[in-house]
Amino acid sequence: MKALEDLVTLLSRLPGIGKKSAYRMAFHILKLDGQFAALLAERITGLKDKVRFCSRCGAYTEEDPCPVCSSPSRDRSVLCVVEQPQDVLTIEASREYHGLYHVLGGLISPLDGVGPDALRLDRLVDRVRELGVREVILATNPTVEGDTTALYVKRMLDATGVRVSRLATGMPVGGDLEYADRLTLVRSFRGRTGL
Amino acid sequence: MKALEDLVTLLSRLPGIGKKSAYRMAFHILKLDGQFAALLAERITGLKDKVRFCSRCGAYTEEDPCPVCSSPSRDRSVLCVVEQPQDVLTIEASREYHGLYHVLGGLISPLDGVGPDALRLDRLVDRVRELGVREVILATNPTVEGDTTALYVKRMLDATGVRVSRLATGMPVGGDLEYADRLTLVRSFRGRTGL
């Protein structure tokens, strides 16, 4: 059935969706009434139509500037630098951070041919100065690319005199020493804190 | 973001999709260009628009009668009875069966208040007679409901004198005795075959 195969092909391009899951999803859509399919289709196009990038921080938003950038209750003296727009939502969900964000839109990766020019770095120094930021928290992933990018941003910000910090790396809460990889363990030792 | 939450709510109603997978899918759709979202939306509605039930066997199809029912090369003397339309696709994928199908559209389940009247049983006896079927293979799942339904269909077909068989139950190929449940093991012993 072409209509089924066509949908399954597209669905299985989504992350974490294999052929089997794609078929299960398609069969479920077939089983439910047409209203569900229509609504799902509408919301998929609606997502792309309504969601844009905040012109200030680069996060996903329906209004520009985004709710974080325009909120009077956020701490404008702290700026958290992340790789992707969705990282903002992940951090917001933790309710731990109350400052502003700056989305890079990628990481420096010489192997993939991605240099600093491909990232939203030009506005970062300006924003730090304009907002009177006291601390920049680098929250790129603890990977080779994330660490490289963090180091690059740190050097770029040296001229501003702002304090630059990096998210702690170590054992995840609930983790097991037995299953921790060597590098995580190394970082956990080096970053150990007084008790 | 409302547009994001709305889509995630709907996506996580699909089988096997939790909140986390739904977010990953939504973020992926956001990241790709609008063409992907438009195409995905189009194919979801297209699926419901194009796919209907075969008026003969009850399988999903884009043309009525379905390719299996209208194929001159299928063996019209064997009829395979399945629960759901998608079971036809699963069996077709195995390339083991070359007869026709009859989809019940459900299983008898007294606990859920589903009686024989809710199933596509009325046309079954007629089809067996019209097609001159020699054997009916009952391929409902090896569950309480599947077994109950198989027994009911078997009794209903007694009057026609057709041979009725049931798919074998036992250890799955590649399975491990250690992890087989008791009932599967019991059925494997009872259904053992000469070597």
XYZ file of N, CA and C in Angstrom, chain A residues 1-4 6-7 10-11 13-17 24-34 36-41 43-48 50-51 60-62 84 86 89, chain B residues 1-4 6-7 10-11 13-17 24-34 36-41 43-48 50-51 60-62 84 86 89:
264
model
N 0.844 -1.200 0.000
C 0.000 0.000 0.000
C 0.872 1.239 0.000
N 0.792 2.018 -1.063
C 1.699 3.142 -1.239
C 1.541 4.202 -0.141
N 0.289 4.542 0.183
C 0.036 5.588 1.187
C 0.669 5.211 2.526
N 0.625 3.926 2.853
C 1.195 3.442 4.112
C 2.724 3.485 4.060
N 4.594 5.263 2.140
C 5.051 6.656 2.058
C 5.155 7.284 3.442
N 4.128 7.055 4.266
C 4.137 7.636 5.613
C 5.217 6.986 6.476
N 8.682 8.284 5.857
C 8.902 9.603 6.436
C 9.023 9.523 7.960
N 8.130 8.756 8.585
C 8.142 8.630 10.047
C 9.455 8.024 10.522
N 12.260 8.435 9.473
C 13.385 9.371 9.430
C 13.488 10.174 10.719
N 12.437 10.114 11.553
C 12.455 10.823 12.830
C 13.385 10.090 13.790
N 14.039 10.806 14.721
C 15.012 10.162 15.601
C 14.341 9.149 16.529
N 14.961 7.990 16.680
C 14.455 6.970 17.599
C 13.288 6.175 17.035
N 12.902 6.454 15.789
C 11.778 5.730 15.181
C 12.306 4.790 14.105
N 3.769 0.764 13.561
C 2.806 0.781 14.678
C 2.076 2.119 14.725
N 2.849 3.206 14.532
C 2.240 4.539 14.549
C 1.237 4.685 13.405
N 1.642 4.263 12.216
C 0.767 4.386 11.043
C -0.516 3.568 11.230
N -0.372 2.349 11.775
C -1.548 1.509 11.992
C -2.479 2.137 13.017
N -1.877 2.776 14.011
C -2.684 3.445 15.037
C -3.467 4.601 14.419
N -2.804 5.366 13.563
C -3.470 6.488 12.883
C -4.605 5.954 12.010
N -4.359 4.825 11.350
C -5.389 4.215 10.504
C -6.591 3.775 11.322
N -6.310 3.248 12.532
C -7.374 2.681 13.360
C -8.271 3.776 13.933
N -7.652 4.893 14.333
C -8.444 5.979 14.919
C -9.241 6.680 13.820
N -10.198 7.530 14.244
C -10.999 8.224 13.228
C -10.159 9.286 12.516
N -10.679 9.793 11.417
C -9.952 10.739 10.581
C -9.603 12.035 11.296
N -8.292 12.487 14.242
C -6.967 12.436 14.859
C -5.897 12.740 13.818
N -5.988 12.079 12.656
C -5.014 12.288 11.579
C -5.010 13.749 11.149
N -6.195 14.326 11.003
C -6.301 15.722 10.558
C -5.659 16.660 11.580
N -5.948 16.401 12.861
C -5.412 17.244 13.933
C -3.888 17.113 14.016
N -3.403 15.878 13.897
C -1.957 15.638 13.956
C -1.264 16.375 12.802
N -1.828 16.262 11.607
C -1.268 16.930 10.431
C -1.245 18.447 10.637
N -1.222 20.109 13.472
C -0.282 20.531 14.506
C 1.165 20.435 14.043
N 1.453 19.497 13.144
C 2.808 19.383 12.605
C 3.129 20.613 11.760
N 2.211 21.003 10.890
C 2.460 22.212 10.088
C 2.411 23.448 10.981
N 1.507 23.418 11.975
C 1.378 24.545 12.905
C 2.667 24.798 13.662
N 3.369 23.718 14.013
C 4.623 23.844 14.750
C 5.618 24.664 13.939
N 5.778 24.292 12.656
C 6.732 25.009 11.812
C 6.262 26.432 11.509
N 4.329 28.420 13.492
C 4.247 29.298 14.657
C 5.571 29.502 15.382
N 6.411 28.454 15.378
C 7.634 28.549 16.173
C 8.771 29.154 15.354
N 13.831 28.787 20.670
C 12.540 28.628 20.000
C 11.515 29.480 20.721
N 10.637 30.111 19.975
C 9.616 30.931 20.612
C 8.459 31.173 19.661
N 7.295 31.466 20.229
C 6.158 31.834 19.396
C 6.059 33.357 19.277
N 21.948 24.129 21.307
C 20.749 24.114 20.481
C 19.572 24.802 21.164
N 16.633 23.704 21.705
C 15.880 22.857 22.631
C 16.564 22.720 23.992
N 14.826 24.725 26.604
C 13.638 24.096 27.194
C 14.028 23.063 28.241
N 5.785 26.794 25.158
C 5.338 27.051 23.788
C 4.150 26.183 23.435
N 3.018 26.822 23.153
C 1.780 26.073 22.967
C 1.856 25.134 21.749
N 2.368 25.640 20.627
C 2.415 24.831 19.400
C 3.205 23.549 19.624
N 4.275 23.650 20.414
C 5.116 22.485 20.709
C 4.383 21.517 21.628
N 1.202 21.231 22.137
C 0.044 20.649 21.450
C 0.444 19.436 20.616
N 1.556 19.573 19.886
C 2.001 18.469 19.035
C 2.492 17.301 19.885
N -0.263 15.152 21.296
C -0.874 14.276 20.298
C 0.065 13.128 19.934
N 1.347 13.453 19.735
C 2.328 12.426 19.365
C 2.446 11.369 20.451
N 0.283 10.173 22.219
C -0.853 9.245 22.249
C -0.619 8.074 21.314
N 0.401 8.183 20.458
C 0.705 7.082 19.545
C 1.365 5.955 20.331
N 1.173 4.692 19.908
C 1.711 3.568 20.682
C 3.233 3.570 20.693
N 3.808 3.343 21.874
C 5.264 3.251 22.000
C 5.952 4.601 22.042
N 5.201 5.705 21.991
C 5.792 7.038 22.020
C 5.504 7.691 23.373
N 11.557 14.614 21.175
C 12.648 14.429 20.209
C 12.127 14.533 18.785
N 10.947 13.922 18.541
C 10.365 13.983 17.205
C 10.013 15.425 16.840
N 9.376 16.131 17.786
C 8.956 17.516 17.533
C 10.172 18.406 17.265
N 11.235 18.227 18.052
C 12.433 19.036 17.855
C 13.060 18.751 16.490
N 13.000 17.480 16.093
C 13.546 17.112 14.789
C 12.759 17.793 13.669
N 11.440 17.807 13.810
C 10.580 18.457 12.809
C 10.902 19.953 12.758
N 11.120 20.545 13.940
C 11.465 21.965 14.018
C 12.796 22.254 13.324
N 13.738 21.334 13.493
C 15.078 21.555 12.975
C 15.124 21.466 11.453
N 14.366 20.515 10.888
C 14.366 20.358 9.430
C 13.589 21.498 8.781
N 13.699 21.600 7.463
C 12.983 22.693 6.791
C 11.475 22.422 6.782
N 10.709 23.434 6.463
C 9.246 23.346 6.507
C 8.682 22.301 5.556
N 9.621 19.232 5.093
C 9.451 17.932 5.748
C 8.148 17.916 6.524
N 7.891 18.964 7.318
C 6.668 19.049 8.111
C 5.442 19.015 7.207
N 5.494 19.754 6.110
C 4.359 19.814 5.190
C 4.094 18.437 4.578
N 5.189 17.769 4.173
C 5.060 16.452 3.553
C 4.521 15.430 4.550
N 5.051 15.489 5.781
C 4.602 14.554 6.822
C 3.115 14.747 7.084
N 2.687 16.006 7.213
C 1.278 16.321 7.457
C 0.410 15.795 6.314
N 1.059 13.353 4.247
C 1.009 11.887 4.178
C 0.149 11.295 5.285
N 0.082 11.997 6.425
C -0.775 11.518 7.512
C -2.238 11.612 7.096
N -2.637 12.745 6.529
C -4.030 12.860 6.082
C -4.261 11.960 4.867
N -3.231 11.852 4.005
C -3.336 10.995 2.825
C -3.606 9.552 3.197
N -2.973 9.099 4.273
C -3.156 7.717 4.721
C -4.633 7.451 4.988
N -5.263 8.340 5.767
C -6.679 8.151 6.110
C -7.576 8.337 4.889
N -6.776 7.712 1.650
C -6.602 6.732 0.579
C -6.870 5.294 1.006
N -6.577 4.993 2.283
C -6.686 3.596 2.695
C -8.091 3.299 3.217
N -6.796 -3.757 4.868
C -6.535 -2.392 4.410
C -6.173 -2.433 2.935
N -6.668 -1.494 2.178
C -6.345 -1.455 0.755
C -6.579 -0.070 0.183
N -5.912 0.218 -0.934
C -6.163 1.479 -1.621
C -7.169 1.282 -2.746
N -6.968 -8.475 12.977
C -6.954 -7.089 12.522
C -6.457 -6.959 11.090
N -4.107 -5.156 9.944
C -2.653 -5.130 9.797
C -2.031 -6.528 9.868
N -0.928 -7.723 6.523
C 0.373 -7.226 6.061
C 1.515 -7.989 6.703
